[in-house]
Amino acid sequence: MASPAAAGPGAALPPAAARRDFYWLRSFIAGGVAGCCAKTTTAPLDRVKILLQAHNHHYKHLGVFSTLCAVPKKEGYLGLYKGNGAMMIRIFPYGAIQFMAFDQYKKVIKKQLGISGHVHRLMAGSMAGITAVICTYPLDMVRVRLAFQVKGEHKYMGIIHAFKMIYTKEGGLSGFYRGLMPTVVGMAPYAGFSFFTFGTLKSIGLAQAPNLLGRPSLDNPDVLVLKTHVNLLCGGIAGAIAQTVSYPLDVTRRRMQLGAVLPDSEKCLTMVQTLKYVYQQHGVRRGLYRGLSLNYIRCIPSQAVAFTTYELMKQFLHLN
């Protein structure tokens, strides 16, 4: 039988070689789809979280569930999805970069630095989260501005208008990176603990109870993967732990991103200033951790769907 080389330069690559050639693209698509599915599931909760974190004057006297009920009454049910268009434009590349970067960083850390076990998951997750944030931060800025608006008080008419306004009124490109530092600082533990927890639970589960918790991968019977309901559970636990660790920095990031939209924006110019101001004005429970109960409700299904979708997409796109 002739070898692939002997078949001539015009011959098609063997299926396995073709799959390797498009591995990065398929990994990118898998992460993007996972991110979009996760965020669409919890978009209404995201909107409410932003309104509560930044103490919007229409809803600041309300709690999580009362705000969920008040938004449709004031702005219609589509009000719960305000800013979601910008979110989808941002979250596809964000999820794609994060999951793809995690796989690559994990390989580099293991091969180049010789670090393996659970530690390399924590390091790779942190680095992947930071990479994704930096690449997509301007889109997150615009999404937050749109989500904070209330019907009848629109400053921005849409995604493109918001980009133009921020660029011309808030210092050009630097205006799109307001609040980047607390975002990066917060993303390191969030993404790190998220990937670390999920990966650790997955490896322990498959090692200790492979028949109960696992099944052969659809694209590679030699690879064992978690069953769907177990994936959802592990992803939810990972999200809850990661959010608890990083939530105060998430509050800081949101207030800095909103910038001139808030009346007290001059007191929230840096990460340290914002943390101090929120703590002094509102304390821990009503300030640094305001909206955390909503975030548990939001991030647990979000991370569960994200990790589960990514694991399924890996099988569908032959990444195992």
Tab-separated table of C-alpha atoms in Angstrom:
chain	number	residue	atom	x	y	z
A	1	MET	CA	0.000	0.000	0.000
A	2	ALA	CA	1.381	3.401	-0.930
A	3	SER	CA	2.294	5.769	1.877
A	4	PRO	CA	0.638	9.222	2.142
A	5	ALA	CA	3.900	10.796	0.957
A	6	ALA	CA	3.973	8.598	-2.132
A	7	ALA	CA	0.451	9.573	-3.056
A	8	GLY	CA	1.684	12.972	-4.250
A	9	PRO	CA	1.343	16.536	-2.986
A	10	GLY	CA	-2.247	16.855	-4.188
A	11	ALA	CA	-3.521	13.876	-2.178
A	12	ALA	CA	-5.919	14.500	0.691
A	13	LEU	CA	-4.608	14.269	4.208
A	14	PRO	CA	-5.638	11.210	6.232
A	15	PRO	CA	-8.638	11.951	8.498
A	16	ALA	CA	-6.514	11.971	11.664
A	17	ALA	CA	-4.025	14.427	10.143
A	18	ALA	CA	-6.837	16.653	8.897
A	19	ARG	CA	-8.328	16.713	12.385
A	20	ARG	CA	-4.976	17.739	13.847
A	21	ASP	CA	-4.674	20.561	11.311
A	22	PHE	CA	-7.968	22.107	12.464
A	23	TYR	CA	-7.584	21.357	16.178
A	24	TRP	CA	-7.185	25.009	17.202
A	25	LEU	CA	-10.229	26.081	15.162
A	26	ARG	CA	-12.393	23.278	16.545
A	27	SER	CA	-11.252	24.030	20.076
A	28	PHE	CA	-12.079	27.717	19.504
A	29	ILE	CA	-15.602	26.865	18.265
A	30	ALA	CA	-16.235	24.462	21.154
A	31	GLY	CA	-15.322	27.083	23.744
A	32	GLY	CA	-17.372	29.789	22.003
A	33	VAL	CA	-20.504	27.647	21.825
A	34	ALA	CA	-20.072	26.644	25.476
A	35	GLY	CA	-19.814	30.278	26.549
A	36	CYS	CA	-22.874	31.382	24.553
A	37	CYS	CA	-25.040	28.544	25.887
A	38	ALA	CA	-24.001	29.315	29.457
A	39	LYS	CA	-24.636	33.072	29.275
A	40	THR	CA	-27.950	32.766	27.429
A	41	THR	CA	-29.177	30.518	30.228
A	42	THR	CA	-28.544	33.177	32.868
A	43	ALA	CA	-28.864	36.489	30.964
A	44	PRO	CA	-31.796	37.833	33.070
A	45	LEU	CA	-29.876	37.162	36.284
A	46	ASP	CA	-26.829	38.942	34.839
A	47	ARG	CA	-28.884	42.077	34.188
A	48	VAL	CA	-30.278	42.103	37.722
A	49	LYS	CA	-26.816	41.544	39.195
A	50	ILE	CA	-25.445	44.627	37.418
A	51	LEU	CA	-28.388	46.761	38.580
A	52	LEU	CA	-27.870	45.681	42.213
A	53	GLN	CA	-24.065	45.849	42.242
A	54	ALA	CA	-24.024	49.460	41.072
A	55	HIS	CA	-27.060	50.528	43.150
A	56	ASN	CA	-29.245	51.706	40.253
A	57	HIS	CA	-31.623	54.271	41.802
A	58	HIS	CA	-34.720	52.547	40.379
A	59	TYR	CA	-33.954	49.229	42.042
A	60	LYS	CA	-31.508	49.936	44.885
A	61	HIS	CA	-34.196	49.450	47.546
A	62	LEU	CA	-35.092	45.990	46.209
A	63	GLY	CA	-33.638	42.538	46.670
A	64	VAL	CA	-32.755	39.925	44.089
A	65	PHE	CA	-36.144	38.333	43.491
A	66	SER	CA	-38.112	41.566	43.813
A	67	THR	CA	-35.828	43.130	41.170
A	68	LEU	CA	-36.430	40.156	38.884
A	69	CYS	CA	-40.153	40.892	39.181
A	70	ALA	CA	-39.795	44.695	38.949
A	71	VAL	CA	-37.735	44.819	35.736
A	72	PRO	CA	-40.438	43.231	33.507
A	73	LYS	CA	-43.082	45.541	34.998
A	74	LYS	CA	-41.021	48.656	34.318
A	75	GLU	CA	-39.225	47.688	31.104
A	76	GLY	CA	-41.057	44.644	29.740
A	77	TYR	CA	-39.727	41.101	29.678
A	78	LEU	CA	-37.102	42.025	27.078
A	79	GLY	CA	-35.678	44.345	29.737
A	80	LEU	CA	-34.265	41.237	31.404
A	81	TYR	CA	-32.139	40.706	28.284
A	82	LYS	CA	-30.928	44.285	27.897
A	83	GLY	CA	-27.265	44.233	26.908
A	84	ASN	CA	-27.460	40.574	25.906
A	85	GLY	CA	-26.657	41.328	22.250
A	86	ALA	CA	-23.348	42.833	23.298
A	87	MET	CA	-22.911	39.918	25.681
A	88	MET	CA	-23.206	37.345	22.870
A	89	ILE	CA	-20.768	39.280	20.669
A	90	ARG	CA	-18.327	39.283	23.568
A	91	ILE	CA	-18.925	35.858	25.067
A	92	PHE	CA	-18.246	33.763	21.958
A	93	PRO	CA	-14.630	34.942	21.603
A	94	TYR	CA	-14.291	35.069	25.406
A	95	GLY	CA	-15.384	31.460	25.915
A	96	ALA	CA	-13.459	30.341	22.849
A	97	ILE	CA	-10.214	31.985	23.970
A	98	GLN	CA	-10.590	30.863	27.584
A	99	PHE	CA	-11.187	27.159	26.931
A	100	MET	CA	-8.669	26.986	24.076
A	101	ALA	CA	-6.030	28.864	26.090
A	102	PHE	CA	-6.611	26.614	29.105
A	103	ASP	CA	-5.820	23.490	27.093
A	104	GLN	CA	-2.716	25.097	25.611
A	105	TYR	CA	-1.429	26.601	28.875
A	106	LYS	CA	-1.949	23.275	30.630
A	107	LYS	CA	0.237	21.515	28.051
A	108	VAL	CA	2.932	24.200	28.199
A	109	ILE	CA	3.054	24.220	32.027
A	110	LYS	CA	3.271	20.442	32.140
A	111	LYS	CA	5.861	20.034	29.387
A	112	GLN	CA	8.007	23.173	29.735
A	113	LEU	CA	7.861	23.748	33.503
A	114	GLY	CA	7.426	20.148	34.578
A	115	ILE	CA	4.472	21.049	36.823
A	116	SER	CA	1.640	18.536	36.838
A	117	GLY	CA	-1.053	17.247	39.165
A	118	HIS	CA	-3.732	19.652	40.372
A	119	VAL	CA	-1.468	22.726	40.518
A	120	HIS	CA	-1.080	23.040	36.744
A	121	ARG	CA	-4.885	23.257	36.387
A	122	LEU	CA	-4.993	26.190	38.800
A	123	MET	CA	-2.168	27.993	36.996
A	124	ALA	CA	-3.510	27.284	33.503
A	125	GLY	CA	-7.044	28.320	34.481
A	126	SER	CA	-5.844	31.638	35.893
A	127	MET	CA	-3.732	32.405	32.835
A	128	ALA	CA	-6.537	31.424	30.445
A	129	GLY	CA	-9.047	33.633	32.264
A	130	ILE	CA	-6.718	36.639	32.191
A	131	THR	CA	-5.972	36.118	28.489
A	132	ALA	CA	-9.677	35.958	27.607
A	133	VAL	CA	-10.507	39.042	29.695
A	134	ILE	CA	-7.827	41.229	28.144
A	135	CYS	CA	-8.824	40.218	24.608
A	136	THR	CA	-12.564	40.909	25.079
A	137	TYR	CA	-12.694	43.637	27.750
A	138	PRO	CA	-14.003	46.495	25.517
A	139	LEU	CA	-17.024	44.350	24.610
A	140	ASP	CA	-17.689	43.700	28.295
A	141	MET	CA	-17.496	47.428	29.005
A	142	VAL	CA	-20.144	48.194	26.371
A	143	ARG	CA	-22.374	45.339	27.538
A	144	VAL	CA	-22.335	46.617	31.128
A	145	ARG	CA	-23.203	50.175	30.049
A	146	LEU	CA	-26.178	48.925	28.024
A	147	ALA	CA	-27.388	46.614	30.797
A	148	PHE	CA	-27.301	49.421	33.391
A	149	GLN	CA	-29.654	51.647	31.383
A	150	VAL	CA	-33.319	51.839	32.362
A	151	LYS	CA	-36.181	52.375	29.922
A	152	GLY	CA	-36.754	56.089	29.303
A	153	GLU	CA	-33.232	57.060	30.410
A	154	HIS	CA	-31.113	55.824	27.527
A	155	LYS	CA	-27.701	57.378	27.068
A	156	TYR	CA	-26.591	54.784	24.510
A	157	MET	CA	-28.740	53.811	21.519
A	158	GLY	CA	-26.985	50.521	20.838
A	159	ILE	CA	-23.658	48.707	20.704
A	160	ILE	CA	-22.050	50.851	17.984
A	161	HIS	CA	-23.294	54.096	19.551
A	162	ALA	CA	-21.917	53.028	22.943
A	163	PHE	CA	-18.513	52.310	21.400
A	164	LYS	CA	-18.468	55.747	19.757
A	165	MET	CA	-19.570	57.571	22.923
A	166	ILE	CA	-17.036	55.880	25.184
A	167	TYR	CA	-14.243	56.460	22.665
A	168	THR	CA	-15.000	60.179	22.137
A	169	LYS	CA	-16.064	61.135	25.686
A	170	GLU	CA	-13.847	58.987	27.921
A	171	GLY	CA	-10.314	59.242	26.603
A	172	GLY	CA	-10.167	57.107	23.472
A	173	LEU	CA	-8.983	53.502	23.764
A	174	SER	CA	-8.128	53.863	27.458
A	175	GLY	CA	-11.822	54.459	28.141
A	176	PHE	CA	-12.586	50.887	27.127
A	177	TYR	CA	-10.200	49.490	29.748
A	178	ARG	CA	-11.545	51.250	32.818
A	179	GLY	CA	-11.678	48.710	35.633
A	180	LEU	CA	-9.340	46.269	33.874
A	181	MET	CA	-7.031	45.845	36.875
A	182	PRO	CA	-9.666	44.528	39.345
A	183	THR	CA	-11.016	42.402	36.502
A	184	VAL	CA	-7.630	40.791	35.905
A	185	VAL	CA	-6.938	40.442	39.625
A	186	GLY	CA	-10.399	38.935	40.163
A	187	MET	CA	-10.275	36.705	37.110
A	188	ALA	CA	-7.084	34.960	38.198
A	189	PRO	CA	-8.678	33.278	41.245
A	190	TYR	CA	-12.099	32.935	39.572
A	191	ALA	CA	-10.946	31.148	36.430
A	192	GLY	CA	-8.177	29.361	38.305
A	193	PHE	CA	-10.448	27.875	40.967
A	194	SER	CA	-13.183	27.186	38.426
A	195	PHE	CA	-10.992	25.066	36.132
A	196	PHE	CA	-9.085	23.651	39.108
A	197	THR	CA	-12.251	22.503	40.920
A	198	PHE	CA	-13.908	21.049	37.825
A	199	GLY	CA	-10.762	19.277	36.650
A	200	THR	CA	-10.016	17.902	40.105
A	201	LEU	CA	-13.575	16.638	40.645
A	202	LYS	CA	-13.543	15.096	37.177
A	203	SER	CA	-10.242	13.265	37.647
A	204	ILE	CA	-11.153	12.032	41.148
A	205	GLY	CA	-14.599	10.915	40.014
A	206	LEU	CA	-13.304	8.975	37.012
A	207	ALA	CA	-10.504	7.423	39.090
A	208	GLN	CA	-12.650	6.381	42.055
A	209	ALA	CA	-15.949	5.444	40.380
A	210	PRO	CA	-15.421	5.113	36.617
A	211	ASN	CA	-18.398	2.827	36.021
A	212	LEU	CA	-20.800	4.880	38.116
A	213	LEU	CA	-19.793	8.384	37.002
A	214	GLY	CA	-18.147	7.865	33.624
A	215	ARG	CA	-18.759	6.537	30.129
A	216	PRO	CA	-16.651	6.149	26.949
A	217	SER	CA	-16.266	9.319	24.872
A	218	LEU	CA	-18.396	9.420	21.707
A	219	ASP	CA	-15.386	10.283	19.523
A	220	ASN	CA	-12.811	8.078	21.246
A	221	PRO	CA	-13.928	4.936	23.158
A	222	ASP	CA	-10.501	4.757	24.818
A	223	VAL	CA	-11.159	8.055	26.634
A	224	LEU	CA	-13.454	8.077	29.659
A	225	VAL	CA	-15.673	11.147	30.200
A	226	LEU	CA	-18.167	12.096	32.888
A	227	LYS	CA	-21.850	11.431	32.375
A	228	THR	CA	-23.854	14.563	31.558
A	229	HIS	CA	-25.582	14.947	34.936
A	230	VAL	CA	-22.251	14.488	36.736
A	231	ASN	CA	-20.681	17.133	34.481
A	232	LEU	CA	-23.464	19.546	35.430
A	233	LEU	CA	-22.925	18.887	39.145
A	234	CYS	CA	-19.137	19.323	38.969
A	235	GLY	CA	-19.473	22.503	36.906
A	236	GLY	CA	-21.965	23.966	39.375
A	237	ILE	CA	-19.702	23.276	42.361
A	238	ALA	CA	-16.755	24.803	40.497
A	239	GLY	CA	-18.746	27.973	39.786
A	240	ALA	CA	-19.919	28.379	43.384
A	241	ILE	CA	-16.416	28.096	44.843
A	242	ALA	CA	-14.882	30.407	42.247
A	243	GLN	CA	-17.536	33.113	42.772
A	244	THR	CA	-17.159	33.124	46.555
A	245	VAL	CA	-13.422	33.749	46.262
A	246	SER	CA	-13.562	36.534	43.672
A	247	TYR	CA	-16.897	38.355	44.201
A	248	PRO	CA	-15.684	41.605	45.898
A	249	LEU	CA	-13.395	42.240	42.938
A	250	ASP	CA	-16.340	41.647	40.603
A	251	VAL	CA	-18.304	44.377	42.404
A	252	THR	CA	-15.294	46.707	42.107
A	253	ARG	CA	-14.955	45.996	38.393
A	254	ARG	CA	-18.618	46.757	37.675
A	255	ARG	CA	-18.567	50.110	39.456
A	256	MET	CA	-15.377	51.167	37.667
A	257	GLN	CA	-16.768	50.072	34.300
A	258	LEU	CA	-19.906	52.176	34.777
A	259	GLY	CA	-17.687	55.194	35.387
A	260	ALA	CA	-19.347	58.497	34.506
A	261	VAL	CA	-22.785	56.869	34.567
A	262	LEU	CA	-22.638	56.863	38.388
A	263	PRO	CA	-22.909	60.104	40.417
A	264	ASP	CA	-20.022	59.077	42.699
A	265	SER	CA	-17.672	58.031	39.876
A	266	GLU	CA	-14.870	60.388	41.022
A	267	LYS	CA	-14.522	58.250	44.168
A	268	CYS	CA	-14.081	55.052	42.181
A	269	LEU	CA	-11.122	55.831	39.922
A	270	THR	CA	-8.796	53.025	41.048
A	271	MET	CA	-9.310	49.497	42.326
A	272	VAL	CA	-8.199	50.316	45.884
A	273	GLN	CA	-10.303	53.503	45.998
A	274	THR	CA	-13.374	51.634	44.825
A	275	LEU	CA	-12.931	48.782	47.307
A	276	LYS	CA	-12.536	51.271	50.175
A	277	TYR	CA	-15.465	53.409	49.048
A	278	VAL	CA	-17.872	50.483	48.667
A	279	TYR	CA	-16.808	49.052	52.032
A	280	GLN	CA	-17.104	52.402	53.858
A	281	GLN	CA	-20.446	53.309	52.296
A	282	HIS	CA	-22.175	49.931	52.261
A	283	GLY	CA	-20.119	47.481	54.335
A	284	VAL	CA	-19.380	43.866	53.488
A	285	ARG	CA	-22.788	42.236	53.100
A	286	ARG	CA	-24.580	45.156	51.420
A	287	GLY	CA	-21.531	46.399	49.539
A	288	LEU	CA	-18.694	44.020	48.674
A	289	TYR	CA	-21.026	40.998	48.586
A	290	ARG	CA	-24.235	42.700	47.440
A	291	GLY	CA	-26.029	40.447	44.973
A	292	LEU	CA	-23.970	37.360	45.896
A	293	SER	CA	-27.088	35.260	46.464
A	294	LEU	CA	-28.122	36.105	42.908
A	295	ASN	CA	-24.640	35.271	41.706
A	296	TYR	CA	-24.874	31.803	43.207
A	297	ILE	CA	-28.174	31.279	41.412
A	298	ARG	CA	-26.598	32.680	38.241
A	299	CYS	CA	-23.092	31.235	38.248
A	300	ILE	CA	-23.909	27.679	39.338
A	301	PRO	CA	-26.098	26.871	36.294
A	302	SER	CA	-23.880	29.043	34.074
A	303	GLN	CA	-20.690	27.167	34.898
A	304	ALA	CA	-22.538	23.855	34.881
A	305	VAL	CA	-23.816	24.518	31.341
A	306	ALA	CA	-20.439	25.917	30.190
A	307	PHE	CA	-18.351	22.921	31.269
A	308	THR	CA	-20.977	20.387	30.169
A	309	THR	CA	-21.422	21.997	26.742
A	310	TYR	CA	-17.666	22.196	26.250
A	311	GLU	CA	-17.232	18.523	27.139
A	312	LEU	CA	-20.000	17.569	24.677
A	313	MET	CA	-18.586	19.845	21.950
A	314	LYS	CA	-15.158	18.242	22.422
A	315	GLN	CA	-16.732	14.896	21.582
A	316	PHE	CA	-18.794	16.284	18.691
A	317	LEU	CA	-15.742	18.004	17.151
A	318	HIS	CA	-13.379	15.073	17.825
A	319	LEU	CA	-11.112	16.841	20.306
A	320	ASN	CA	-10.538	13.777	22.485
